[in-house]
mmCIF file of C-alpha atoms and ligand atoms in Angstrom:
data_model
loop_
_atom_site.group_PDB
_atom_site.id
_atom_site.type_symbol
_atom_site.label_atom_id
_atom_site.label_comp_id
_atom_site.label_asym_id
_atom_site.label_seq_id
_atom_site.Cartn_x
_atom_site.Cartn_y
_atom_site.Cartn_z
ATOM 1 C CA MET L 1 105.469 14.273 95.017
ATOM 2 C CA ILE L 2 102.718 11.669 95.414
ATOM 3 C CA GLU L 3 100.019 14.091 93.979
ATOM 4 C CA GLU L 4 101.645 13.865 90.644
ATOM 5 C CA ILE L 5 100.613 10.307 90.099
ATOM 6 C CA LEU L 6 97.094 10.452 91.710
ATOM 7 C CA LEU L 7 93.804 11.463 90.195
ATOM 8 C CA PRO L 8 92.437 14.861 91.368
ATOM 9 C CA ALA L 9 89.526 13.137 93.493
ATOM 10 C CA VAL L 10 92.146 11.569 95.642
ATOM 11 C CA ALA L 11 93.742 13.435 98.624
ATOM 12 C CA ALA L 12 97.152 12.531 99.857
ATOM 13 C CA ALA L 13 99.913 13.357 102.264
ATOM 14 C CA GLU L 14 103.564 12.194 102.437
ATOM 15 C CA GLU L 15 106.721 12.531 104.793
ATOM 16 C CA PHE L 16 110.241 11.929 104.026
ATOM 17 C CA GLY L 17 111.134 10.952 107.552
ATOM 18 C CA ASP L 18 109.367 10.018 110.749
ATOM 19 C CA ARG L 19 107.233 12.669 112.544
ATOM 20 C CA PRO L 20 108.223 12.872 116.259
ATOM 21 C CA ASP L 21 104.948 14.569 117.019
ATOM 22 C CA ALA L 22 102.659 11.861 115.302
ATOM 23 C CA VAL L 23 100.109 10.925 117.963
ATOM 24 C CA LEU L 24 98.226 7.655 117.913
ATOM 25 C CA PHE L 25 94.661 6.962 119.233
ATOM 26 C CA PRO L 26 94.724 4.602 122.160
ATOM 27 C CA GLU L 27 93.320 1.700 119.942
ATOM 28 C CA GLU L 28 96.182 2.150 117.415
ATOM 29 C CA GLN L 29 98.593 2.263 120.342
ATOM 30 C CA ALA L 30 97.092 -1.010 121.487
ATOM 31 C CA VAL L 31 97.888 -2.828 118.165
ATOM 32 C CA ILE L 32 101.315 -1.359 117.612
ATOM 33 C CA GLY L 33 102.650 -0.783 121.167
ATOM 34 C CA ARG L 34 104.692 -3.880 121.275
ATOM 35 C CA ALA L 35 106.271 -3.559 117.865
ATOM 36 C CA VAL L 36 109.953 -2.487 117.398
ATOM 37 C CA GLU L 37 110.695 1.261 117.443
ATOM 38 C CA LYS L 38 111.122 1.500 113.719
ATOM 39 C CA ARG L 39 107.819 -0.273 113.032
ATOM 40 C CA ARG L 40 106.018 1.968 115.655
ATOM 41 C CA ARG L 41 107.547 5.155 113.935
ATOM 42 C CA GLU L 42 106.498 4.235 110.574
ATOM 43 C CA PHE L 43 103.032 3.197 111.731
ATOM 44 C CA ALA L 44 102.520 6.538 113.558
ATOM 45 C CA THR L 45 103.889 8.723 110.659
ATOM 46 C CA ALA L 46 101.742 6.873 108.126
ATOM 47 C CA ARG L 47 98.646 7.533 110.575
ATOM 48 C CA ALA L 48 99.566 11.243 110.537
ATOM 49 C CA CYS L 49 99.734 11.202 106.777
ATOM 50 C CA ALA L 50 96.393 9.333 106.558
ATOM 51 C CA ARG L 51 94.721 11.886 108.867
ATOM 52 C CA ALA L 52 96.084 14.839 107.044
ATOM 53 C CA ALA L 53 94.749 13.333 103.746
ATOM 54 C CA LEU L 54 91.508 12.617 105.361
ATOM 55 C CA ALA L 55 91.280 16.302 106.576
ATOM 56 C CA ARG L 56 91.793 17.378 102.938
ATOM 57 C CA LEU L 57 88.617 15.475 102.138
ATOM 58 C CA GLY L 58 86.845 17.201 105.074
ATOM 59 C CA GLN L 59 86.968 14.230 107.267
ATOM 60 C CA PRO L 60 87.573 14.292 111.103
ATOM 61 C CA PRO L 61 90.575 12.563 112.639
ATOM 62 C CA VAL L 62 89.796 8.781 113.326
ATOM 63 C CA ALA L 63 91.852 5.749 114.318
ATOM 64 C CA ILE L 64 93.004 3.597 111.211
ATOM 65 C CA LEU L 65 93.416 0.180 112.500
ATOM 66 C CA PRO L 66 94.965 -2.824 110.492
ATOM 67 C CA GLY L 67 91.977 -4.849 109.337
ATOM 68 C CA GLU L 68 91.572 -8.119 107.424
ATOM 69 C CA ARG L 69 95.031 -9.416 106.341
ATOM 70 C CA GLY L 70 96.612 -6.033 107.156
ATOM 71 C CA SER L 71 94.454 -3.805 104.913
ATOM 72 C CA PRO L 72 93.827 -0.312 106.646
ATOM 73 C CA GLY L 73 90.379 0.155 108.079
ATOM 74 C CA TRP L 74 89.069 3.433 106.586
ATOM 75 C CA PRO L 75 86.030 5.223 107.933
ATOM 76 C CA PRO L 76 82.663 4.463 106.198
ATOM 77 C CA GLY L 77 82.515 5.910 102.697
ATOM 78 C CA ILE L 78 86.385 6.221 102.201
ATOM 79 C CA VAL L 79 88.901 4.143 100.250
ATOM 80 C CA GLY L 80 92.597 4.545 100.597
ATOM 81 C CA SER L 81 95.965 3.120 100.761
ATOM 82 C CA ILE L 82 99.117 3.452 102.894
ATOM 83 C CA THR L 83 102.842 2.894 102.103
ATOM 84 C CA HIS L 84 106.193 3.271 103.853
ATOM 85 C CA CYS L 85 109.848 2.442 102.991
ATOM 86 C CA ALA L 86 113.132 3.766 104.172
ATOM 87 C CA GLY L 87 112.846 7.523 103.895
ATOM 88 C CA TYR L 88 109.363 7.834 102.742
ATOM 89 C CA ARG L 89 105.768 7.384 104.220
ATOM 90 C CA ALA L 90 102.441 8.249 102.424
ATOM 91 C CA ALA L 91 98.669 7.764 102.531
ATOM 92 C CA ALA L 92 96.137 8.501 99.929
ATOM 93 C CA VAL L 93 92.292 8.600 100.246
ATOM 94 C CA GLY L 94 89.231 9.227 98.380
ATOM 95 C CA LYS L 95 85.297 9.181 98.746
ATOM 96 C CA ALA L 96 83.963 5.752 97.787
ATOM 97 C CA ALA L 97 81.301 7.669 95.786
ATOM 98 C CA GLU L 98 84.159 8.884 93.432
ATOM 99 C CA VAL L 99 86.769 6.368 93.832
ATOM 100 C CA LEU L 100 86.425 2.531 93.820
ATOM 101 C CA THR L 101 89.946 1.636 95.199
ATOM 102 C CA ILE L 102 93.501 3.015 95.680
ATOM 103 C CA GLY L 103 96.777 1.154 95.662
ATOM 104 C CA LEU L 104 99.965 2.903 96.783
ATOM 105 C CA ASP L 105 103.498 1.392 97.062
ATOM 106 C CA ALA L 106 106.934 3.096 97.650
ATOM 107 C CA GLU L 107 110.367 1.298 97.524
ATOM 108 C CA PRO L 108 113.875 2.417 97.674
ATOM 109 C CA ASP L 109 115.309 2.886 94.198
ATOM 110 C CA GLU L 110 117.753 0.038 94.411
ATOM 111 C CA PRO L 111 118.192 -3.254 92.595
ATOM 112 C CA LEU L 112 116.037 -6.109 94.158
ATOM 113 C CA PRO L 113 118.023 -8.291 96.318
ATOM 114 C CA ASP L 114 119.573 -11.384 94.564
ATOM 115 C CA GLY L 115 117.037 -14.006 93.874
ATOM 116 C CA VAL L 116 113.815 -11.957 94.465
ATOM 117 C CA LEU L 117 113.113 -11.113 90.911
ATOM 118 C CA GLY L 118 112.639 -14.717 89.796
ATOM 119 C CA ALA L 119 110.140 -15.034 92.686
ATOM 120 C CA ILE L 120 107.996 -12.010 91.774
ATOM 121 C CA SER L 121 107.990 -11.784 87.979
ATOM 122 C CA LEU L 122 106.802 -13.599 84.964
ATOM 123 C CA ALA L 123 109.153 -14.742 82.294
ATOM 124 C CA ALA L 124 107.631 -12.180 79.883
ATOM 125 C CA GLU L 125 108.052 -9.303 82.353
ATOM 126 C CA ARG L 126 111.778 -10.200 82.765
ATOM 127 C CA VAL L 127 112.212 -9.996 79.049
ATOM 128 C CA SER L 128 110.446 -6.467 79.166
ATOM 129 C CA LEU L 129 112.924 -5.563 82.038
ATOM 130 C CA ARG L 130 115.879 -6.354 79.859
ATOM 131 C CA ASP L 131 114.580 -4.161 77.035
ATOM 132 C CA LEU L 132 113.738 -1.229 79.453
ATOM 133 C CA ALA L 133 117.318 -1.314 80.878
ATOM 134 C CA GLN L 134 118.770 -0.967 77.523
ATOM 135 C CA ALA L 135 116.160 1.566 76.054
ATOM 136 C CA ALA L 136 115.567 3.692 79.134
ATOM 137 C CA PRO L 137 118.201 3.786 81.816
ATOM 138 C CA GLY L 138 116.824 5.498 84.869
ATOM 139 C CA PRO L 139 115.157 3.866 87.828
ATOM 140 C CA ASN L 140 115.747 0.369 88.791
ATOM 141 C CA TRP L 141 113.067 -1.190 86.719
ATOM 142 C CA ASP L 142 113.196 -4.529 88.578
ATOM 143 C CA ARG L 143 112.316 -2.529 91.802
ATOM 144 C CA MET L 144 109.630 -0.584 89.830
ATOM 145 C CA LEU L 145 108.133 -3.897 88.746
ATOM 146 C CA PHE L 146 107.945 -5.098 92.233
ATOM 147 C CA CYS L 147 106.525 -1.781 93.473
ATOM 148 C CA ALA L 148 103.810 -1.815 90.790
ATOM 149 C CA LYS L 149 102.901 -5.419 91.798
ATOM 150 C CA GLU L 150 102.560 -4.522 95.531
ATOM 151 C CA SER L 151 100.330 -1.415 94.520
ATOM 152 C CA VAL L 152 98.137 -3.968 92.458
ATOM 153 C CA TYR L 153 97.721 -6.005 95.562
ATOM 154 C CA LYS L 154 96.682 -3.049 97.643
ATOM 155 C CA ALA L 155 94.071 -1.873 95.048
ATOM 156 C CA TRP L 156 92.830 -5.471 94.448
ATOM 157 C CA PHE L 157 92.435 -6.689 98.012
ATOM 158 C CA PRO L 158 89.595 -4.284 99.235
ATOM 159 C CA LEU L 159 87.682 -5.277 96.146
ATOM 160 C CA ALA L 160 88.389 -8.928 96.024
ATOM 161 C CA GLY L 161 89.090 -9.783 99.686
ATOM 162 C CA ARG L 162 91.448 -12.580 98.665
ATOM 163 C CA TRP L 163 95.139 -13.231 97.936
ATOM 164 C CA LEU L 164 96.647 -12.266 94.494
ATOM 165 C CA GLY L 165 100.031 -13.788 93.936
ATOM 166 C CA PHE L 166 102.859 -12.141 92.073
ATOM 167 C CA GLU L 167 102.401 -14.532 89.177
ATOM 168 C CA GLN L 168 98.740 -13.649 88.692
ATOM 169 C CA ALA L 169 99.136 -10.201 87.126
ATOM 170 C CA HIS L 170 101.230 -9.228 84.285
ATOM 171 C CA ILE L 171 102.697 -5.645 84.494
ATOM 172 C CA THR L 172 103.716 -3.502 81.356
ATOM 173 C CA LEU L 173 105.733 -0.627 82.413
ATOM 174 C CA ASP L 174 105.653 2.442 79.915
ATOM 175 C CA PRO L 175 108.943 4.308 80.512
ATOM 176 C CA ALA L 176 107.986 7.465 78.514
ATOM 177 C CA GLY L 177 104.598 8.030 79.800
ATOM 178 C CA GLY L 178 105.132 7.154 83.526
ATOM 179 C CA THR L 179 102.359 4.720 83.445
ATOM 180 C CA PHE L 180 101.798 0.970 83.727
ATOM 181 C CA THR L 181 99.087 -1.476 83.236
ATOM 182 C CA ALA L 182 98.362 -4.718 85.253
ATOM 183 C CA ARG L 183 96.604 -7.423 83.347
ATOM 184 C CA LEU L 184 94.931 -9.843 85.761
ATOM 185 C CA LEU L 185 95.651 -13.466 84.945
ATOM 186 C CA VAL L 186 92.893 -14.802 87.269
ATOM 187 C CA PRO L 187 89.257 -13.784 87.366
ATOM 188 C CA GLY L 188 88.872 -10.268 88.805
ATOM 189 C CA PRO L 189 86.376 -8.956 91.351
ATOM 190 C CA GLU L 190 83.042 -7.874 89.902
ATOM 191 C CA VAL L 191 82.299 -4.217 89.906
ATOM 192 C CA ASP L 192 78.778 -3.003 88.875
ATOM 193 C CA GLY L 193 78.178 -6.231 87.283
ATOM 194 C CA ARG L 194 81.371 -6.201 85.196
ATOM 195 C CA GLU L 195 84.500 -8.158 85.789
ATOM 196 C CA LEU L 196 87.633 -5.940 86.478
ATOM 197 C CA THR L 197 90.383 -7.560 84.321
ATOM 198 C CA ALA L 198 93.051 -4.989 84.641
ATOM 199 C CA PHE L 199 94.369 -1.897 86.648
ATOM 200 C CA ASP L 200 96.043 1.276 85.117
ATOM 201 C CA GLY L 201 98.688 2.908 87.303
ATOM 202 C CA ARG L 202 101.362 5.672 87.257
ATOM 203 C CA TRP L 203 104.879 5.578 88.403
ATOM 204 C CA LEU L 204 107.465 7.964 89.528
ATOM 205 C CA ALA L 205 111.135 7.925 90.551
ATOM 206 C CA ARG L 206 112.676 10.727 92.543
ATOM 207 C CA ASP L 207 115.034 11.290 95.387
ATOM 208 C CA GLY L 208 116.034 7.576 95.733
ATOM 209 C CA VAL L 209 112.546 6.342 96.017
ATOM 210 C CA VAL L 210 110.224 4.665 93.331
ATOM 211 C CA LEU L 211 106.520 5.205 93.824
ATOM 212 C CA THR L 212 103.587 3.580 92.041
ATOM 213 C CA ALA L 213 99.928 4.454 92.395
ATOM 214 C CA ILE L 214 96.649 3.053 91.047
ATOM 215 C CA THR L 215 93.435 4.992 91.346
ATOM 216 C CA VAL L 216 90.348 3.342 89.917
ATOM 217 C CA PRO L 217 87.387 6.013 89.552
ATOM 218 C CA ALA L 218 84.048 4.813 90.824
HETATM 219 C C1 LIG C 1 100.687 -6.238 102.030
HETATM 220 C C2 LIG C 1 101.979 -5.915 101.107
HETATM 221 C C3 LIG C 1 101.516 -5.535 99.696
HETATM 222 C C4 LIG C 1 102.623 -4.418 101.773
HETATM 223 O O1 LIG C 1 103.638 -4.043 100.899
HETATM 224 P P1 LIG C 1 105.033 -3.576 101.590
HETATM 225 O O2 LIG C 1 105.745 -3.119 100.487
HETATM 226 O O3 LIG C 1 105.574 -4.741 102.252
HETATM 227 O O4 LIG C 1 104.846 -2.526 102.626
HETATM 228 P P2 LIG C 1 104.233 -1.003 102.607
HETATM 229 O O5 LIG C 1 105.072 -0.266 103.709
HETATM 230 O O6 LIG C 1 104.447 -0.342 101.254
HETATM 231 O O7 LIG C 1 102.647 -1.158 102.883
HETATM 232 C C5 LIG C 1 102.279 -1.464 104.112
HETATM 233 C C6 LIG C 1 100.992 -1.174 104.262
HETATM 234 O O8 LIG C 1 100.213 -1.766 103.281
HETATM 235 C C7 LIG C 1 98.752 -1.876 103.896
HETATM 236 N N1 LIG C 1 98.331 -3.220 103.576
HETATM 237 C C8 LIG C 1 98.752 -4.313 104.384
HETATM 238 N N2 LIG C 1 97.933 -5.275 103.937
HETATM 239 C C9 LIG C 1 97.223 -5.002 103.026
HETATM 240 C C10 LIG C 1 96.113 -5.509 102.274
HETATM 241 N N3 LIG C 1 95.841 -6.898 102.372
HETATM 242 N N4 LIG C 1 95.472 -4.801 101.419
HETATM 243 C C11 LIG C 1 95.651 -3.596 101.277
HETATM 244 N N5 LIG C 1 96.639 -2.769 101.979
HETATM 245 C C12 LIG C 1 97.338 -3.526 102.833
HETATM 246 C C13 LIG C 1 98.867 -1.470 105.282
HETATM 247 O O9 LIG C 1 98.297 -0.208 105.460
HETATM 248 C C14 LIG C 1 100.275 -1.386 105.674
HETATM 249 O O10 LIG C 1 100.757 -0.278 106.471
HETATM 250 P P3 LIG C 1 100.374 -0.380 108.035
HETATM 251 O O11 LIG C 1 100.494 -1.731 108.473
HETATM 252 O O12 LIG C 1 101.195 0.717 108.614
HETATM 253 O O13 LIG C 1 98.738 -0.081 107.991
HETATM 254 C C15 LIG C 1 103.092 -6.975 100.971
HETATM 255 O O14 LIG C 1 103.621 -7.222 102.349
HETATM 256 C C16 LIG C 1 102.603 -8.212 100.470
HETATM 257 O O15 LIG C 1 101.927 -9.028 101.285
HETATM 258 N N6 LIG C 1 102.669 -8.577 99.249
HETATM 259 C C17 LIG C 1 102.344 -9.827 98.742
HETATM 260 C C18 LIG C 1 101.045 -9.728 97.775
HETATM 261 C C19 LIG C 1 101.463 -9.099 96.485
HETATM 262 O O16 LIG C 1 102.119 -8.125 96.396
HETATM 263 N N7 LIG C 1 101.002 -9.660 95.412
HETATM 264 C C20 LIG C 1 101.323 -9.148 94.055
HETATM 265 C C21 LIG C 1 100.085 -9.094 93.146
HETATM 266 S S1 LIG C 1 100.524 -8.812 91.545
#
């Protein structure tokens, strides 16, 4: 389902459970070997997805190691993003000549735990969520907002190389179009001499999962 919300220049792969046949490179094994079983499995399945997506771009299989602040280390000339949540794992990649950055996030389609919404949203976003719940019942819009913000961070980080707080982007979800915009409330990274001030994304809710994706063309 991930392809539905990505641009054609992006190659992706997804799994709805863990792949027992997922094989890690020794250097990947070295960084994840001591983690709990659940984390090792999601890490390995996400790597299998990433290598399947890279193969669709004509790229050979390589190790994808966590880099600066956890961001995945892609081969030269490649950008991408990884996500995993209960029952879902995915990776999406593009050629840097065609795609500037990708941000992907998946979450269970369940209400956020008590107390989380206040910590991850702006007052104006909470007003919009109330309107959305009345006008367009469907996915858990609070979770969708959170998901959109995490995809913003994953698209932002490779460009900016610094933290972006939940209060530093204003998300507007369009329930009908399956899209969202993220207006940056702090100075954005410069791209080709111009400041990036917003991200456009797409969302999808299916089979108990909410999914958001940002693709910025180069
Ligand atoms: C990093 C973060 C976004 C990960 O999201 P998550 O829902 O917890 O976890 P997911 O399973 O969807 O994603 C995990 C993957 O994100 C990727 N990731 C981690 N840190 C990253 C970073 N700094 N930049 C880009 N991608 C990153 C990794 O590939 C990781 O998987 P891996 O460890 O197997 O390689 C989240 O933990 C976080 O720190 N959020 C706070 C920042 C934020 O969201 N700000 C909102 C701005 S509006």
